[in-house]
PDB file of C-alpha atoms in Angstrom:
ATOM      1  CA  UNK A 380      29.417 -56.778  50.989  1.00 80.00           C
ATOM      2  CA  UNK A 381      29.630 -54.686  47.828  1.00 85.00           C
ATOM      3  CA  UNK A 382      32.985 -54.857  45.989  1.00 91.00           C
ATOM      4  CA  UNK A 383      34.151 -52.562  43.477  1.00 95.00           C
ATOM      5  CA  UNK A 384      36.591 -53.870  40.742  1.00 96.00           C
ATOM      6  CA  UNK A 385      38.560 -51.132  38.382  1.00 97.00           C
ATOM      7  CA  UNK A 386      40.101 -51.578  35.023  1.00 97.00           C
ATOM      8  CA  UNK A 387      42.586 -51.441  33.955  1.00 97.00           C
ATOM      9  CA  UNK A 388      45.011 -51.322  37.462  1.00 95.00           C
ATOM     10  CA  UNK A 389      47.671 -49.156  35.804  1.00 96.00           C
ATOM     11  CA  UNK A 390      47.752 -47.651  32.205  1.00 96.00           C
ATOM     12  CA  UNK A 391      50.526 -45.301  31.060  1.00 97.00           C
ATOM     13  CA  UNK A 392      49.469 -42.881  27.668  1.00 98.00           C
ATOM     14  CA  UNK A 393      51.242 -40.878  25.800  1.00 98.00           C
ATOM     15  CA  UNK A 394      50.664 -37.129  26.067  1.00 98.00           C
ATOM     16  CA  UNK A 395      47.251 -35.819  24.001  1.00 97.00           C
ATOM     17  CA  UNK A 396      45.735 -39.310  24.029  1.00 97.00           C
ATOM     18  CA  UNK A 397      42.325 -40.427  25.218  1.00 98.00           C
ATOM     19  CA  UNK A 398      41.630 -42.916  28.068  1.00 98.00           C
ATOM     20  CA  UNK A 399      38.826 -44.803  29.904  1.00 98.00           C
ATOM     21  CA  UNK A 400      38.707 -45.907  33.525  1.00 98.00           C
ATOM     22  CA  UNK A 401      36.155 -48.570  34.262  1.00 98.00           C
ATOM     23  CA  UNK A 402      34.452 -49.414  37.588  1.00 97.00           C
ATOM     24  CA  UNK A 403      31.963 -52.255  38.059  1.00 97.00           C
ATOM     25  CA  UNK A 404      29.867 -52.898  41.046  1.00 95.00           C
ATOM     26  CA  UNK A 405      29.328 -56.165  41.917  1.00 94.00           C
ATOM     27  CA  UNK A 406      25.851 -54.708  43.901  1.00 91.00           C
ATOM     28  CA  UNK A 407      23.318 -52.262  43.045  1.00 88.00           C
ATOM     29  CA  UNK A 408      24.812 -48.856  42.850  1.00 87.00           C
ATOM     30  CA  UNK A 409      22.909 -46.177  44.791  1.00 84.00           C
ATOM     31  CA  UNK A 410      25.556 -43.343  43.086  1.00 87.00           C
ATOM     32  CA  UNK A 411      28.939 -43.679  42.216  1.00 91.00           C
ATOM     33  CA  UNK A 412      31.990 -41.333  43.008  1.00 92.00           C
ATOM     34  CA  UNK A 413      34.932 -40.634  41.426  1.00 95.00           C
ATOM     35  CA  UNK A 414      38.448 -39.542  43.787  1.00 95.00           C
ATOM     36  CA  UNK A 415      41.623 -38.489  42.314  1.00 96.00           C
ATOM     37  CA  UNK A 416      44.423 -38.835  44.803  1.00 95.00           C
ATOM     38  CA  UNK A 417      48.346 -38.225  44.465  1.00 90.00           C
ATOM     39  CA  UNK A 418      51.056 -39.745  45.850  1.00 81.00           C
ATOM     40  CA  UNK A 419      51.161 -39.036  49.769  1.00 77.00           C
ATOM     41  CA  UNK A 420      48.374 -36.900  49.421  1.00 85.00           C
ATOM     42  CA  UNK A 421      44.638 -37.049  50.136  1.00 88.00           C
ATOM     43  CA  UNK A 422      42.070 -37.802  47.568  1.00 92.00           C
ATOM     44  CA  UNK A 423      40.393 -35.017  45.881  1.00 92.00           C
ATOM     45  CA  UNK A 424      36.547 -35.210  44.850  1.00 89.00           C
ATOM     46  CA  UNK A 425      36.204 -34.711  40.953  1.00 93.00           C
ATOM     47  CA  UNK A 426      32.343 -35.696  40.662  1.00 89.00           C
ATOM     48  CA  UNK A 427      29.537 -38.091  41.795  1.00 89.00           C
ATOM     49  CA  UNK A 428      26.930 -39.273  39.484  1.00 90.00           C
ATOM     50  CA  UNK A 429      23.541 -40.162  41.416  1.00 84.00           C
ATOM     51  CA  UNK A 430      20.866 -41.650  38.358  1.00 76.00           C
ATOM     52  CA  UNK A 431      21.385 -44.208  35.759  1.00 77.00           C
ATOM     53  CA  UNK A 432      22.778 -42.183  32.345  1.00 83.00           C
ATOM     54  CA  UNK A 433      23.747 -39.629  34.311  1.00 88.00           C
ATOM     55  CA  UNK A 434      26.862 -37.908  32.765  1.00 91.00           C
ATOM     56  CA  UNK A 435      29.213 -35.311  34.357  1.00 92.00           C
ATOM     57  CA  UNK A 436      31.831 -33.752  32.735  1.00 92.00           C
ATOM     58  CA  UNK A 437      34.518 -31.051  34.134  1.00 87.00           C
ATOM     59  CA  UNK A 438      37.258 -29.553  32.156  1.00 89.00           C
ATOM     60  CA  UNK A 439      38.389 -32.666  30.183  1.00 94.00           C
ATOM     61  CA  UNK A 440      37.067 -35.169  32.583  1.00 96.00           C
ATOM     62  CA  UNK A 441      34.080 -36.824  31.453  1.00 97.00           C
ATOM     63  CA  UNK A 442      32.285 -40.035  33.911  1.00 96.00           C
ATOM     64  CA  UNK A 443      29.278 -41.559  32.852  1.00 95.00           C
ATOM     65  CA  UNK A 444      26.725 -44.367  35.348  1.00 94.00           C
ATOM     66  CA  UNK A 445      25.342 -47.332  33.703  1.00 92.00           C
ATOM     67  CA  UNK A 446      23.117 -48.174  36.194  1.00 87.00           C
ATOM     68  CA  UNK A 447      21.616 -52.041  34.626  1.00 89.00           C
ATOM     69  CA  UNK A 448      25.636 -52.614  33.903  1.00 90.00           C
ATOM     70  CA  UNK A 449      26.275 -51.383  37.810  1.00 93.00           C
ATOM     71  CA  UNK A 450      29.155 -49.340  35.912  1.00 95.00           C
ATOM     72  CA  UNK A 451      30.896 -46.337  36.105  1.00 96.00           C
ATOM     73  CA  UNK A 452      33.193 -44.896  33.199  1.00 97.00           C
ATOM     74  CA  UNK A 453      36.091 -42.042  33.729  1.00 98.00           C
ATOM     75  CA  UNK A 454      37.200 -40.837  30.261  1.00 98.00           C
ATOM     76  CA  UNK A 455      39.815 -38.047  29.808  1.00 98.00           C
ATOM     77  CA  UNK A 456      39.964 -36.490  26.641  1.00 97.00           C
ATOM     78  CA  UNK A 457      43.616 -34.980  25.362  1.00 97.00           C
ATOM     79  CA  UNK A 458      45.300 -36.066  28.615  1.00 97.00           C
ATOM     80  CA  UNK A 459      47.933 -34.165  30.075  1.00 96.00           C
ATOM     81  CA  UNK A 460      50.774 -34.690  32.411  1.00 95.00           C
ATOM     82  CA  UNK A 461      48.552 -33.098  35.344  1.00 95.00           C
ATOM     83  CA  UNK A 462      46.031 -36.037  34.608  1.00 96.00           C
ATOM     84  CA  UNK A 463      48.716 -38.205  36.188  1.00 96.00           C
ATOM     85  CA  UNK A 464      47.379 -39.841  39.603  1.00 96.00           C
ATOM     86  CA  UNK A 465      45.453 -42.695  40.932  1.00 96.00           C
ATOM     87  CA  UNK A 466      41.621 -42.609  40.363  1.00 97.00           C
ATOM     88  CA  UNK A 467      39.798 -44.453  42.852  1.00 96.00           C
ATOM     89  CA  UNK A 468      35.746 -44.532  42.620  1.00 96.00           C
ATOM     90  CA  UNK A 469      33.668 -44.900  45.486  1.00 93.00           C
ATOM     91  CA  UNK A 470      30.377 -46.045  45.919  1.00 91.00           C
ATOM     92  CA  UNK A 471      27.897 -45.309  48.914  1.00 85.00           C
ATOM     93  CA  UNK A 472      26.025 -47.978  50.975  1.00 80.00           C
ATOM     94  CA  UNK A 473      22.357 -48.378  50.628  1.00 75.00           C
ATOM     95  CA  UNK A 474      20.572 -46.060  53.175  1.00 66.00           C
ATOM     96  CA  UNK A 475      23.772 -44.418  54.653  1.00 62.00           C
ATOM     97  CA  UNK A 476      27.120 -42.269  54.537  1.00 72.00           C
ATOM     98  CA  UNK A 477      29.941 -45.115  54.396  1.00 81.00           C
ATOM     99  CA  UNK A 478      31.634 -45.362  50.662  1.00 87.00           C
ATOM    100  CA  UNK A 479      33.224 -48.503  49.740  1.00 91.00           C
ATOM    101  CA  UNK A 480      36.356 -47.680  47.221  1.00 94.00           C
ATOM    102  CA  UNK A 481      37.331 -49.500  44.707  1.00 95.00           C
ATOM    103  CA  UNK A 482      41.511 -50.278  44.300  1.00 94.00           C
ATOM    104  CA  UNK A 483      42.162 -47.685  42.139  1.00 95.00           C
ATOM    105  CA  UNK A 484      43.724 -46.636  38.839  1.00 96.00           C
ATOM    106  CA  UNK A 485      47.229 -45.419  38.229  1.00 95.00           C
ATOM    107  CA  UNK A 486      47.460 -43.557  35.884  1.00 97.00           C
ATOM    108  CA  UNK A 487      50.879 -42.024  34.227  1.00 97.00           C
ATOM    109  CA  UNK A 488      51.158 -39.650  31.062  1.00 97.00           C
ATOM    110  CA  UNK A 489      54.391 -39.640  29.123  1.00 96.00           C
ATOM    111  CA  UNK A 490      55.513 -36.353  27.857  1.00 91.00           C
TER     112      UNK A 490
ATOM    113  CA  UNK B 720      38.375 -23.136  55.302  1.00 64.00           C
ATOM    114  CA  UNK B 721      41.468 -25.034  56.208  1.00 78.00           C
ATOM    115  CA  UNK B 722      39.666 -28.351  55.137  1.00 91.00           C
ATOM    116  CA  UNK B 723      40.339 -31.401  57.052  1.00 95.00           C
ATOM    117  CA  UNK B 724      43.637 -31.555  59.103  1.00 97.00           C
ATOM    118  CA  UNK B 725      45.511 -34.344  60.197  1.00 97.00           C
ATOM    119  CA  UNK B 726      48.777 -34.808  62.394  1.00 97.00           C
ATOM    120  CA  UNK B 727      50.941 -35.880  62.675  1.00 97.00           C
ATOM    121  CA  UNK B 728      51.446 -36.398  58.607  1.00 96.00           C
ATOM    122  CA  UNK B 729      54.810 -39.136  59.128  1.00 96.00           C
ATOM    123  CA  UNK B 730      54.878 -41.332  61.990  1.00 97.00           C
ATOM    124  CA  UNK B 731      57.287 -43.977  62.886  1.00 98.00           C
ATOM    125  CA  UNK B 732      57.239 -46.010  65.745  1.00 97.00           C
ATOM    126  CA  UNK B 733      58.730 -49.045  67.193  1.00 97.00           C
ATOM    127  CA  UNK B 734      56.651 -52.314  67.412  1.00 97.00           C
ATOM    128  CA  UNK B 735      54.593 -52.238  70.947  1.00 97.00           C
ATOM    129  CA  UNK B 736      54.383 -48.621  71.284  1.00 97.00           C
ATOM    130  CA  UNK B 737      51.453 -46.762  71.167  1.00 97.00           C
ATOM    131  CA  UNK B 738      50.093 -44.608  68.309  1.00 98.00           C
ATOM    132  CA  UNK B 739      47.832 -41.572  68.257  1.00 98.00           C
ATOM    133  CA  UNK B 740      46.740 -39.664  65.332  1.00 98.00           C
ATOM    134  CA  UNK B 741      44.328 -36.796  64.897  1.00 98.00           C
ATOM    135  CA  UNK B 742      42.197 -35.024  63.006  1.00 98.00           C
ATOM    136  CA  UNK B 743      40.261 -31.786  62.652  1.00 98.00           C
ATOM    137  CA  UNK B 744      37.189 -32.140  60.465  1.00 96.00           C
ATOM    138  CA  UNK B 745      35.991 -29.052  58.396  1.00 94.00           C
ATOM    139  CA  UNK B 746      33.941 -27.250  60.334  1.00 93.00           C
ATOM    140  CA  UNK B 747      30.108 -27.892  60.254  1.00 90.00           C
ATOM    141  CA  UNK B 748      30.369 -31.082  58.911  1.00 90.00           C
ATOM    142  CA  UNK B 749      28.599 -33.639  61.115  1.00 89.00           C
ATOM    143  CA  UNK B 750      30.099 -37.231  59.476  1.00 91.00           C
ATOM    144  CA  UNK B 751      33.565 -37.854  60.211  1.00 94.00           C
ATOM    145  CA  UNK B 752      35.123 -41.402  58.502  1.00 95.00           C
ATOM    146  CA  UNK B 753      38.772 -43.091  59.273  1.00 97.00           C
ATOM    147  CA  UNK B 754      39.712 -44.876  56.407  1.00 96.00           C
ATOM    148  CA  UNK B 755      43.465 -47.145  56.169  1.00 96.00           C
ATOM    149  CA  UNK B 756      45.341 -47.526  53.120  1.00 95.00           C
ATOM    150  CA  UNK B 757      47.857 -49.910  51.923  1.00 92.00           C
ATOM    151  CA  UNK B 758      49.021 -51.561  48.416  1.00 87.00           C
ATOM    152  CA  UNK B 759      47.130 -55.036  49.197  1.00 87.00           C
ATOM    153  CA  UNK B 760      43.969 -53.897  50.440  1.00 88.00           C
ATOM    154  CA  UNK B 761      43.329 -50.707  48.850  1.00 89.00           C
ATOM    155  CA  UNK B 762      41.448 -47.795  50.733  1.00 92.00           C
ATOM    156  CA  UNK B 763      39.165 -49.477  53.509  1.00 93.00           C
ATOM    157  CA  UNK B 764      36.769 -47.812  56.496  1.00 93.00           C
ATOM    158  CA  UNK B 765      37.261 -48.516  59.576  1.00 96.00           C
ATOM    159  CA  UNK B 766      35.062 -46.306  61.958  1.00 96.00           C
ATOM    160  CA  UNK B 767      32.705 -43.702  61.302  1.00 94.00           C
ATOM    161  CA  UNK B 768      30.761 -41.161  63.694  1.00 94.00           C
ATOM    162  CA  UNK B 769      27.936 -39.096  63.273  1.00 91.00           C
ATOM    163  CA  UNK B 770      27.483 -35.748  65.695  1.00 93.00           C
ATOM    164  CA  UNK B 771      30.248 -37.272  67.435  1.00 95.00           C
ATOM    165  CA  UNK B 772      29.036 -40.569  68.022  1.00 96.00           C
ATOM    166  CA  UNK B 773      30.288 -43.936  66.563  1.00 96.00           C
ATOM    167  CA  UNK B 774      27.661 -45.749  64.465  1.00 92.00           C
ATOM    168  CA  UNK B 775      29.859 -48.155  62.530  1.00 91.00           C
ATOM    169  CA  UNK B 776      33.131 -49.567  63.612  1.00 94.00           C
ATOM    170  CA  UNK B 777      32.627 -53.135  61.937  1.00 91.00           C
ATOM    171  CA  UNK B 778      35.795 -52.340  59.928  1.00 92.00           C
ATOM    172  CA  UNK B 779      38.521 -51.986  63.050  1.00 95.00           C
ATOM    173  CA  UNK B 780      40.492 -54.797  62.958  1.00 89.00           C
ATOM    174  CA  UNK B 781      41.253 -55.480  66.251  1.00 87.00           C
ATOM    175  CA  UNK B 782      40.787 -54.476  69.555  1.00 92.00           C
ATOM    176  CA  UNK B 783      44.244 -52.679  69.518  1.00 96.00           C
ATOM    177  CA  UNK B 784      42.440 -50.013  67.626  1.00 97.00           C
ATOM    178  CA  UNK B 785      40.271 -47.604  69.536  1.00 97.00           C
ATOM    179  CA  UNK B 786      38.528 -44.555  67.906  1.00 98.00           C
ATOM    180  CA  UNK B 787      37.294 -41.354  69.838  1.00 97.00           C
ATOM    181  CA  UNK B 788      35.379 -38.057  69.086  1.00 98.00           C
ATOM    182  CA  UNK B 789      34.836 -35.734  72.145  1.00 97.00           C
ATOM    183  CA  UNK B 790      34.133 -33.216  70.500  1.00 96.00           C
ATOM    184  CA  UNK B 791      32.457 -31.942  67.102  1.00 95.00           C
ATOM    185  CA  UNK B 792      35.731 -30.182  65.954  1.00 96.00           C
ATOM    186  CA  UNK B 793      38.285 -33.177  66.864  1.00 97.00           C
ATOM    187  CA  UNK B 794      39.054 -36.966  66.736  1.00 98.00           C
ATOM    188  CA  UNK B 795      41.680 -39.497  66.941  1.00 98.00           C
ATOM    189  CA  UNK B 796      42.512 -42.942  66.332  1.00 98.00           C
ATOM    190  CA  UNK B 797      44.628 -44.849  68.819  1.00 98.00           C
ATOM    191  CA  UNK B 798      46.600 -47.635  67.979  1.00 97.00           C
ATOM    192  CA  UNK B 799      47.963 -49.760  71.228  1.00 97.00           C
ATOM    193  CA  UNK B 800      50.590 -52.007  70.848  1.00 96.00           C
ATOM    194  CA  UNK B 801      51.440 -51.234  67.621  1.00 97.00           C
ATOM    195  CA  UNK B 802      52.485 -54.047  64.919  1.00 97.00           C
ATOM    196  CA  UNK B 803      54.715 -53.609  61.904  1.00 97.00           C
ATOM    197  CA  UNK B 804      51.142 -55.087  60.066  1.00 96.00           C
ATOM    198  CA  UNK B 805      50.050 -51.411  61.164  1.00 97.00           C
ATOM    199  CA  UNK B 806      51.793 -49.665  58.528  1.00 97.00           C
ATOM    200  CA  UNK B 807      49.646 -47.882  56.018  1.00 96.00           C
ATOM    201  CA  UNK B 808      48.580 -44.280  55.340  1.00 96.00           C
ATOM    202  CA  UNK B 809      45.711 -43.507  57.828  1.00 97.00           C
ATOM    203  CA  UNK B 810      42.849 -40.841  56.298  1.00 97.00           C
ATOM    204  CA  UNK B 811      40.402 -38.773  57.994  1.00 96.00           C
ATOM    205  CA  UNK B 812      37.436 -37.810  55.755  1.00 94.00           C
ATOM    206  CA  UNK B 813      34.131 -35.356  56.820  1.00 92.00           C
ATOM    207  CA  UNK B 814      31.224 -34.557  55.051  1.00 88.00           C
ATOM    208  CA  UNK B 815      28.086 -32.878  56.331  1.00 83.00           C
ATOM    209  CA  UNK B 816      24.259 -34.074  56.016  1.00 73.00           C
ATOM    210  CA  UNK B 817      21.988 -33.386  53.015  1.00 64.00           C
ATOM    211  CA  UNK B 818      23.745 -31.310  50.679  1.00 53.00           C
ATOM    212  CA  UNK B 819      27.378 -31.866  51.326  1.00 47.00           C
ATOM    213  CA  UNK B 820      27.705 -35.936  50.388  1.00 49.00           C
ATOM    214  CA  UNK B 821      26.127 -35.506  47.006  1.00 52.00           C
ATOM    215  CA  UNK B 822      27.808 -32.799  45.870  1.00 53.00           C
ATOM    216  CA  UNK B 823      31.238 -32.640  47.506  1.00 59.00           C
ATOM    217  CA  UNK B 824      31.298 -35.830  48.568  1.00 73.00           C
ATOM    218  CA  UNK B 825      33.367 -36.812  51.325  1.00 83.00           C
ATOM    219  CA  UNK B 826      36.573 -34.082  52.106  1.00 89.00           C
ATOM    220  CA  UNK B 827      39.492 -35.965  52.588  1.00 92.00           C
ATOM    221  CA  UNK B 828      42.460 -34.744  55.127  1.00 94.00           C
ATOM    222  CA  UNK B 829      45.925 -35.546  53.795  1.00 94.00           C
ATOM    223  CA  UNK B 830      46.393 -38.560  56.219  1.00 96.00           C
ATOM    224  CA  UNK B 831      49.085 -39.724  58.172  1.00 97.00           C
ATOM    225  CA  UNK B 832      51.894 -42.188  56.875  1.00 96.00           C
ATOM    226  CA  UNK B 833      52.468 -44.676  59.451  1.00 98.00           C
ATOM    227  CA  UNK B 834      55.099 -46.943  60.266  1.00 97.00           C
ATOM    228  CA  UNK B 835      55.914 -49.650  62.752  1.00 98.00           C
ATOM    229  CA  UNK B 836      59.211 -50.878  62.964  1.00 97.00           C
TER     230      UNK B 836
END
């Protein structure tokens, strides 16, 4: 079955800096997604990338899919005390709906 | 639209009772997904249904766990006995055919936080 390993587990910036969230696919990736969830709260879609190269970006979120590397980048430009979370990606199975998640990313942002 | 809706959002029960939780999928949507949650295993699938109908459940864990949908607009997950091993935060998820997976990807429900004492 496809796993999908994250780096780094936790990371804690300082207010204004950059950061990069990694996910690798130990399978072929047909797409990648990337979740944002808080604590006791549900996850919330910020963007799925479907062809290699492909990059996204939305407000200072930026994800990128490597598709020979079976990667996935997350980078966050100026980050911001709202940026604070976990940020799981998600990657569908060949052929159907189900999305296998990777264990996430938390993420804190000193002020 | 009220997006997905789960109840109860706390639940905490003794060991051997049983356990019913619920959810409401956004309306039109024609996948509906249980997922569990916990610190060692992460975010994991355990049944999923399409027009109502369950087409994977390889990732309930045991038969204690029983998943129904009678009904486009409603589901639950059913838990019976319940073990302290139980505990995790339970998510409902819907997304709708074509369109709606690649763009909005699944729509998550706030899930339900449950614990077995």
């Amino acid at each position: 079955s496809q796993e999908l390993e994250q780096s780094p587990q936790s990371l804690i910036v300082q207010e204004g800096k950059n950061l990069t969230i990694n996910c690798t696919s130990s399978k072929t990736l047909y797409g990648l997604y990337w979740y944002k969830q808080k604590y006791g709260e549900g996850l919330i879609f910020l963007m799925m990338l479907q062809k290699g190269g492909e990059e996204k970006s939305h407000e200072k979120i930026t994800a990128k899919l490597d598709e020979k590397k079976q990667q996935s980048s997350l980078h966050i430009t100026a980050s911001q005390p709202s940026h604070a979370g976990i940020y799981l990606c998600g990657a569908p199975q060949k052929g159907g709906n189900k999305l296998v998640f990777g264990a996430g990313t938390i993420l804190r942002v000193k002020s | 639209d009220a997006g997905v809706i789960q109840s109860p959002r706390h639940e905490v029960t003794e060991m051997g009772q049983e356990v019913t939780l619920r959810c409401k999928p956004i309306s039109g949507h024609d996948y509906l997904f249980w997922y569990r949650q916990t610190m060692m295993r992460g975010l994991e699938l355990l049944i999923y249904f399409n027009n109502n109908v369950p087409i994977d459940d390889s990732g309930m864990p045991e038969d204690r766990f029983s998943a129904k949908m009678p009904n486009a607009s409603f589901s639950t997950l059913k838990i019976q006995p319940s073990e302290p091993r139980d505990s995790a935060v339970y998510f409902c998820a819907s997304s709708a055919t074509g369109t709606g997976i690649y763009y909005y990807g699944y729509t998550f429900g706030s899930g339900t936080r449950l614990t077995v004492v």
